[in-house]
Coordinates of C-alpha atoms and ligand atoms in Angstrom, one line a residue:
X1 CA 11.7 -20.9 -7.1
X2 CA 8.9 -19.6 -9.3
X3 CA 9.8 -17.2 -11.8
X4 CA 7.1 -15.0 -14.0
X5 CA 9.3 -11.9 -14.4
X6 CA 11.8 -11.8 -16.9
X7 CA 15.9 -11.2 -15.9
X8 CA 15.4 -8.1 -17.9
X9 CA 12.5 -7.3 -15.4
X10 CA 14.0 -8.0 -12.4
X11 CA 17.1 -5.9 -13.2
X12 CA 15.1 -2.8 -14.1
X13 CA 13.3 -3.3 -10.7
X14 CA 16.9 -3.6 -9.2
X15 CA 18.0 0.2 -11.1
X16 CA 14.8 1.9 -11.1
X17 CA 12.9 0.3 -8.2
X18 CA 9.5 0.3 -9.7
X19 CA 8.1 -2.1 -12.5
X20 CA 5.0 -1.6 -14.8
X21 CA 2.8 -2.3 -16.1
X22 CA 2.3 -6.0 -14.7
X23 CA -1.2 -7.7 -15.2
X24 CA -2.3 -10.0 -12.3
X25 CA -5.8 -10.0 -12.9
X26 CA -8.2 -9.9 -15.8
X27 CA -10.0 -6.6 -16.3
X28 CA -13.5 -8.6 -15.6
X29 CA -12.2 -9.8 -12.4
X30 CA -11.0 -6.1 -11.3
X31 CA -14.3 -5.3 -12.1
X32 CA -15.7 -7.7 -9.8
X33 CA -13.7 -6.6 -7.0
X34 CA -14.8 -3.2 -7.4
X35 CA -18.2 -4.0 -7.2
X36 CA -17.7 -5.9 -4.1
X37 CA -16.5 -2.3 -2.5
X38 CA -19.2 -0.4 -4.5
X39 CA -21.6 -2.7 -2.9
X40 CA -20.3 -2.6 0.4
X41 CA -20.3 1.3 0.1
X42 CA -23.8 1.4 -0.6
X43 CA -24.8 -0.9 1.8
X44 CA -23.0 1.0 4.3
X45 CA -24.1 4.7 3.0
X46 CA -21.2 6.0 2.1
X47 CA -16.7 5.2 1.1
X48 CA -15.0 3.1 3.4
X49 CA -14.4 4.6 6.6
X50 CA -10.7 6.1 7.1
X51 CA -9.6 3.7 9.5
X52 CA -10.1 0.5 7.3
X53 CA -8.4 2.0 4.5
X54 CA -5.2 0.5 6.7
X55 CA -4.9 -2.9 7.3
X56 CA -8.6 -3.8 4.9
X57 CA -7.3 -7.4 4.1
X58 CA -8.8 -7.6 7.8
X59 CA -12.4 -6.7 7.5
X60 CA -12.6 -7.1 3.9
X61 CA -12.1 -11.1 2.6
X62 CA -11.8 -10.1 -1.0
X63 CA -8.7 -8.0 -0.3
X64 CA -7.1 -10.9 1.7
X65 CA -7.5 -13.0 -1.1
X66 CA -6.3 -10.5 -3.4
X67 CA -3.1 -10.6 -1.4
X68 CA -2.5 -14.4 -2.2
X69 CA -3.1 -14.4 -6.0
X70 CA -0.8 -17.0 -7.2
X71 CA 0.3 -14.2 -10.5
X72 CA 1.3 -11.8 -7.8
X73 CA 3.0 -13.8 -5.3
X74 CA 5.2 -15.2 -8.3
X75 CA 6.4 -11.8 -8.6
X76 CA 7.0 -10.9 -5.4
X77 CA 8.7 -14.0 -5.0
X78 CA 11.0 -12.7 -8.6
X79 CA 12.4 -9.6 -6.4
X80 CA 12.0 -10.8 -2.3
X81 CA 12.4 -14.2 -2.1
X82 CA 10.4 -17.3 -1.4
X83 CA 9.3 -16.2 1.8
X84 CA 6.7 -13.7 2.1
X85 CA 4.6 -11.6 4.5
X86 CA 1.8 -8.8 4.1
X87 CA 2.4 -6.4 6.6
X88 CA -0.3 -3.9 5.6
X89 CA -2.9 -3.1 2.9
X90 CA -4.1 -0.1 2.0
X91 CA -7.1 1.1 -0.2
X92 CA -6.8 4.1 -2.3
X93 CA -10.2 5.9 -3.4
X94 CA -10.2 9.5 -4.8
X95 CA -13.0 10.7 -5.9
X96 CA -14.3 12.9 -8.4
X97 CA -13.8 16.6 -7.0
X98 CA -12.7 15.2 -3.1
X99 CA -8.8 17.2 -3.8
X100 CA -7.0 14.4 -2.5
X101 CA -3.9 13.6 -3.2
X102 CA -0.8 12.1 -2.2
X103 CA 2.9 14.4 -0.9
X104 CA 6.2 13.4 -2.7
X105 CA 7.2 10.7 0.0
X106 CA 8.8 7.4 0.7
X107 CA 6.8 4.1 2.4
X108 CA 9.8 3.8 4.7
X109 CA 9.9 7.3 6.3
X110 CA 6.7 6.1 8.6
X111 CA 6.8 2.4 8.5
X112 CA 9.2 1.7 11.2
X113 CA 10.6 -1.7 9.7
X114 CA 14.3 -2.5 10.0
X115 CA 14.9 -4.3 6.5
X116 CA 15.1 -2.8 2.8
X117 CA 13.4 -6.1 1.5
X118 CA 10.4 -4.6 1.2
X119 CA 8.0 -4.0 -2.2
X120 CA 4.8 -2.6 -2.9
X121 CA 2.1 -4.0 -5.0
X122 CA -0.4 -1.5 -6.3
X123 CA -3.5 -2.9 -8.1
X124 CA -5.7 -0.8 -10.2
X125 CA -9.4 -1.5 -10.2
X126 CA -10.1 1.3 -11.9
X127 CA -7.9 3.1 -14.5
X128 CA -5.4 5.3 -13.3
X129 CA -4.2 7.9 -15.5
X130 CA -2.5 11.4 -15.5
X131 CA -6.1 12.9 -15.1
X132 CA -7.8 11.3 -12.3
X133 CA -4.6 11.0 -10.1
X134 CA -1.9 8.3 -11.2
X135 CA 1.2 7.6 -9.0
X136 CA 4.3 9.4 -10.1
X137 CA 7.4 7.9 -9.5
X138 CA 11.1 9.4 -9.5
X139 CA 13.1 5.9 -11.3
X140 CA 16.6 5.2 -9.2
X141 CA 15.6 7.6 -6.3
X142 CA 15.1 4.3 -3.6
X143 CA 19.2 4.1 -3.6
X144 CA 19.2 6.9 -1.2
X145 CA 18.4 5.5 1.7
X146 CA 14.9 7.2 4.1
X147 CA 15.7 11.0 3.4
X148 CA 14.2 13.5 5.5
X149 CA 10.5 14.2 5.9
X150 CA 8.6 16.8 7.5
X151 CA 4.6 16.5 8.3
X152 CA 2.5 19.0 6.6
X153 CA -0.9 17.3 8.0
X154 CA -2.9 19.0 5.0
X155 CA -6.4 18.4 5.4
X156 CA -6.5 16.9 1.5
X157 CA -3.4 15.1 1.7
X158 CA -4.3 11.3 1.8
X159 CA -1.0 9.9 3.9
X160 CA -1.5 9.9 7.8
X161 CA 0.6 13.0 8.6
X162 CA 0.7 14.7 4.9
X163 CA 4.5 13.7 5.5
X164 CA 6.6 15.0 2.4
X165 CA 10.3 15.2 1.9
X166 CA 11.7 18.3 2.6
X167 CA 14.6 18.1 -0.5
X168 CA 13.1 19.7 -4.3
X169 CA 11.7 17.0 -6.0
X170 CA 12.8 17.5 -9.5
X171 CA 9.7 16.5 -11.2
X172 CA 11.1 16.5 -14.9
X173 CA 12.3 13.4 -14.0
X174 CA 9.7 12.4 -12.9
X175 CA 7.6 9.1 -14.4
X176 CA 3.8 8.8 -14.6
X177 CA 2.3 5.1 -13.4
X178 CA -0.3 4.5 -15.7
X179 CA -1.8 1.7 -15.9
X180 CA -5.4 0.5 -16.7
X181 CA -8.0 -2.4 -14.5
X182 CA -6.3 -4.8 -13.5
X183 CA -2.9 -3.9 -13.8
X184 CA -0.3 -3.6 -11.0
X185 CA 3.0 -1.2 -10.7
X186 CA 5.6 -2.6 -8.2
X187 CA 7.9 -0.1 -6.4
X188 CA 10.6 -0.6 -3.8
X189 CA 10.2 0.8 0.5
X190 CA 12.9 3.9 -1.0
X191 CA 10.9 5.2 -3.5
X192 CA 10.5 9.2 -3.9
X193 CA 6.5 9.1 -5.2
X194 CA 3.5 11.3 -5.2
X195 CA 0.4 11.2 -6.4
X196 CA -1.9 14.4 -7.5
X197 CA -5.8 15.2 -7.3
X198 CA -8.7 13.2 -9.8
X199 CA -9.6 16.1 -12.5
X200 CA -12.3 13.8 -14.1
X201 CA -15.5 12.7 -13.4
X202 CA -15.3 8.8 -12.3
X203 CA -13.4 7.4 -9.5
X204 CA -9.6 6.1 -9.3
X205 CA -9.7 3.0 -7.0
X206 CA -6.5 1.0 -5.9
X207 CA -5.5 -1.4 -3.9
X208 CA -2.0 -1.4 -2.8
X209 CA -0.4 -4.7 -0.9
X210 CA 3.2 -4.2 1.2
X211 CA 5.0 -7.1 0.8
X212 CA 8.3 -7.8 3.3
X213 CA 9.9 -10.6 4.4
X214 CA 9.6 -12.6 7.7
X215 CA 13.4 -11.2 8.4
X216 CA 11.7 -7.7 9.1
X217 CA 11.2 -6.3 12.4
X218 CA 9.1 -3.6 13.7
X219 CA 11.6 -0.7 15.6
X220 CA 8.5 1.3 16.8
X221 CA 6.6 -0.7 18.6
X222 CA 7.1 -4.1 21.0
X223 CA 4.1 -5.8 18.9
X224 CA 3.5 -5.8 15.2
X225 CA 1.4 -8.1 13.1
X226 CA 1.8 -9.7 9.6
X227 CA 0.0 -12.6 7.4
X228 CA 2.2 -15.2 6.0
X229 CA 1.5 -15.5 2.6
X230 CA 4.0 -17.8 1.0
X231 CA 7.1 -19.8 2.2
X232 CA 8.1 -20.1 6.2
X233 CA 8.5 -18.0 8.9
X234 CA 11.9 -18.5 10.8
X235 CA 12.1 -15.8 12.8
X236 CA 8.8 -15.0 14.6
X237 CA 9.2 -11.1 14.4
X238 CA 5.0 -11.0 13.7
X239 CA 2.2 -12.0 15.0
X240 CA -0.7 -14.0 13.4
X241 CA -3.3 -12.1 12.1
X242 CA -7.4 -13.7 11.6
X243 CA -8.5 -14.4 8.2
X244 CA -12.1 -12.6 7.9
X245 CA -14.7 -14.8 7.5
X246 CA -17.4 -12.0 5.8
X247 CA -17.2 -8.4 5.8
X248 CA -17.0 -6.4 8.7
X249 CA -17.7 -9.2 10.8
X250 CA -17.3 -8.3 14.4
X251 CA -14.5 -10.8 15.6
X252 CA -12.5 -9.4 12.8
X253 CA -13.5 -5.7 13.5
X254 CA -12.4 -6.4 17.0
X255 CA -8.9 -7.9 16.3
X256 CA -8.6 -5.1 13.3
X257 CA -9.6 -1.8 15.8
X258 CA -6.1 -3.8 18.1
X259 CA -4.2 -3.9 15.1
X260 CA -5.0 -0.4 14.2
X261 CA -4.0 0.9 17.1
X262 CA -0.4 -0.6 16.9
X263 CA -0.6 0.8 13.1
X264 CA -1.8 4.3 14.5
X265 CA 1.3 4.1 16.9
X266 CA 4.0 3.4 14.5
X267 CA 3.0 5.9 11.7
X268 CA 2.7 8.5 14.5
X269 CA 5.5 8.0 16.6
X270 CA 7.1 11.2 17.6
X271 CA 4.1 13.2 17.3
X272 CA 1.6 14.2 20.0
X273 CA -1.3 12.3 18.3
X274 CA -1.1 8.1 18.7
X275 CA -3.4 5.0 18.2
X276 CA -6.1 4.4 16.0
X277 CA -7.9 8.0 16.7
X278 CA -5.0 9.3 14.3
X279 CA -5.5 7.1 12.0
X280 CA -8.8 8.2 11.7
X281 CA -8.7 11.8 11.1
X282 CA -8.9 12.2 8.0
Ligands
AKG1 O1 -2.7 5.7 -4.4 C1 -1.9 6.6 -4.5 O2 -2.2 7.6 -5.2 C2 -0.6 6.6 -3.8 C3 -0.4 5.4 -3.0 C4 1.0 5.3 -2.4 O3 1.6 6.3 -2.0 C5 1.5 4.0 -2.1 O4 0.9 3.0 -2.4 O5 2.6 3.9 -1.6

């Protein structure tokens, strides 16, 4: 076993069920990342389209090599074990002025997967501060288990159906993740977290990476896909997913727009919207 967090470390993960700030990458290197976005954006006249927000270690190779850096593997490895599994990826833009923001919610209310194992890296590329729309954590709240959630499908709200936990959140308690470029904040499936609007003039970019292990199966849906990352799979719960070649090259846009759709089915389940077109509303 690897190990590049401290005991201390790990047990304040175990109590609080986040971690930061960790550096995994150099602020020059998150600066080269986000210029591989930034040039991709203005190549392709305008942010990344909605749907490849979800599952973007698909189309976009930098993000599926992001997902095997040795520094945060090591980690994960720390707190899930030595076998590991991305099921999604996520980008996280807010722009200057764009409103959005993110509900008080926890990853495992729409996520469908049967074990707890289950982390979240979040990479900053840019800063991310109070101002322009950090995360905000509650520390200890992922010991209660999924609470309940209701969908508020605000037009601003960044998560697929604005879902948002119907108990008061008591925000005094509340903890602010910031961190600068190249920095990540790790937090647990349970976590009670929020984030608000981008008050300043430059952009907050993130890249967050859900890490579970091959012992996790989907309850939503007959088919789910993962990437092995590190270690074995012994239990076959995932399908293989393609490693992109270049961006947005069409094989991969074809096997991402099926993998989408399974994505758009389990976030949405219960409600009258499904498939990728939900995933793509806002
Ligand atoms: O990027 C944000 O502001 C929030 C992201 C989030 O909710 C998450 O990564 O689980």
């Amino acid at each position: 076993m690897t190990i590049s967090l401290t005991t201390k470390e790990v047990q304040a993960y175990r109590k609080d069920g986040l971690l930061f700030p960790k550096t995994v990458l150099t602020p020059r290197q998150a600066s080269e990342y986000l210029k591989v976005l930034e040039d991709y954006e203005k190549e392709s006249g305008g942010p990344v389209r909605d749907e490849y927000r979800y599952k973007c270690h698909l189309v976009f190779p930098w993000i599926n090599e992001l997902m095997r850096n040795e520094t945060i593997l090591d980690m994960v490895e720390d707190l899930i074990g030595p076998n590991i599994m991305v099921w999604t990826s996520h980008l996280y833009p807010k722009e200057p002025g764009d409103q959005k923001f993110i509900s008080w919610h926890q990853d495992s209310s729409h996520w469908g997967l049967e074990t707890d194992n289950i982390l979240t890296v979040w990479i900053a590329l840019t800063s991310a501060t109070r101002q322009n729309g950090c995360m905000q954590m509650l520390p200890g709240s992922q010991t209660t288990g999924t609470v309940e959630h209701h969908d508020t499908w605000g037009e601003k709200n960044m998560l697929t159906r604005g879902q948002t936990i119907s108990k008061k959140i008591d925000e005094e308690r509340a903890v602010w993740v910031e961190i600068q470029p190249g920095e990540a904040s790790i937090h647990h499936l349970f976590m009670w977290h929020a984030s608000p609007p981008n008050n300043t003039n430059q952009r907050r970019v993130a890249v967050a990476l859900r890490y579970i292990t091959p012992k996790a199966r989907q309850t939503r849906t007959d088919r789910d896909f993962a990437t092995l990352v590190r270690g074995k799979d012994e239990y076959g719960h995932f399908e293989t997913e393609m490693i992109p070649k270049v961006t947005m090259d069409p094989e991969a846009i074809t096997h991402h727009q099926e993998i989408a759709a399974i994505q758009g089915a389990i976030y949405l389940k219960g409600t009258d919207k499904e498939g990728i077109e939900g995933l793509t509303d806002r």
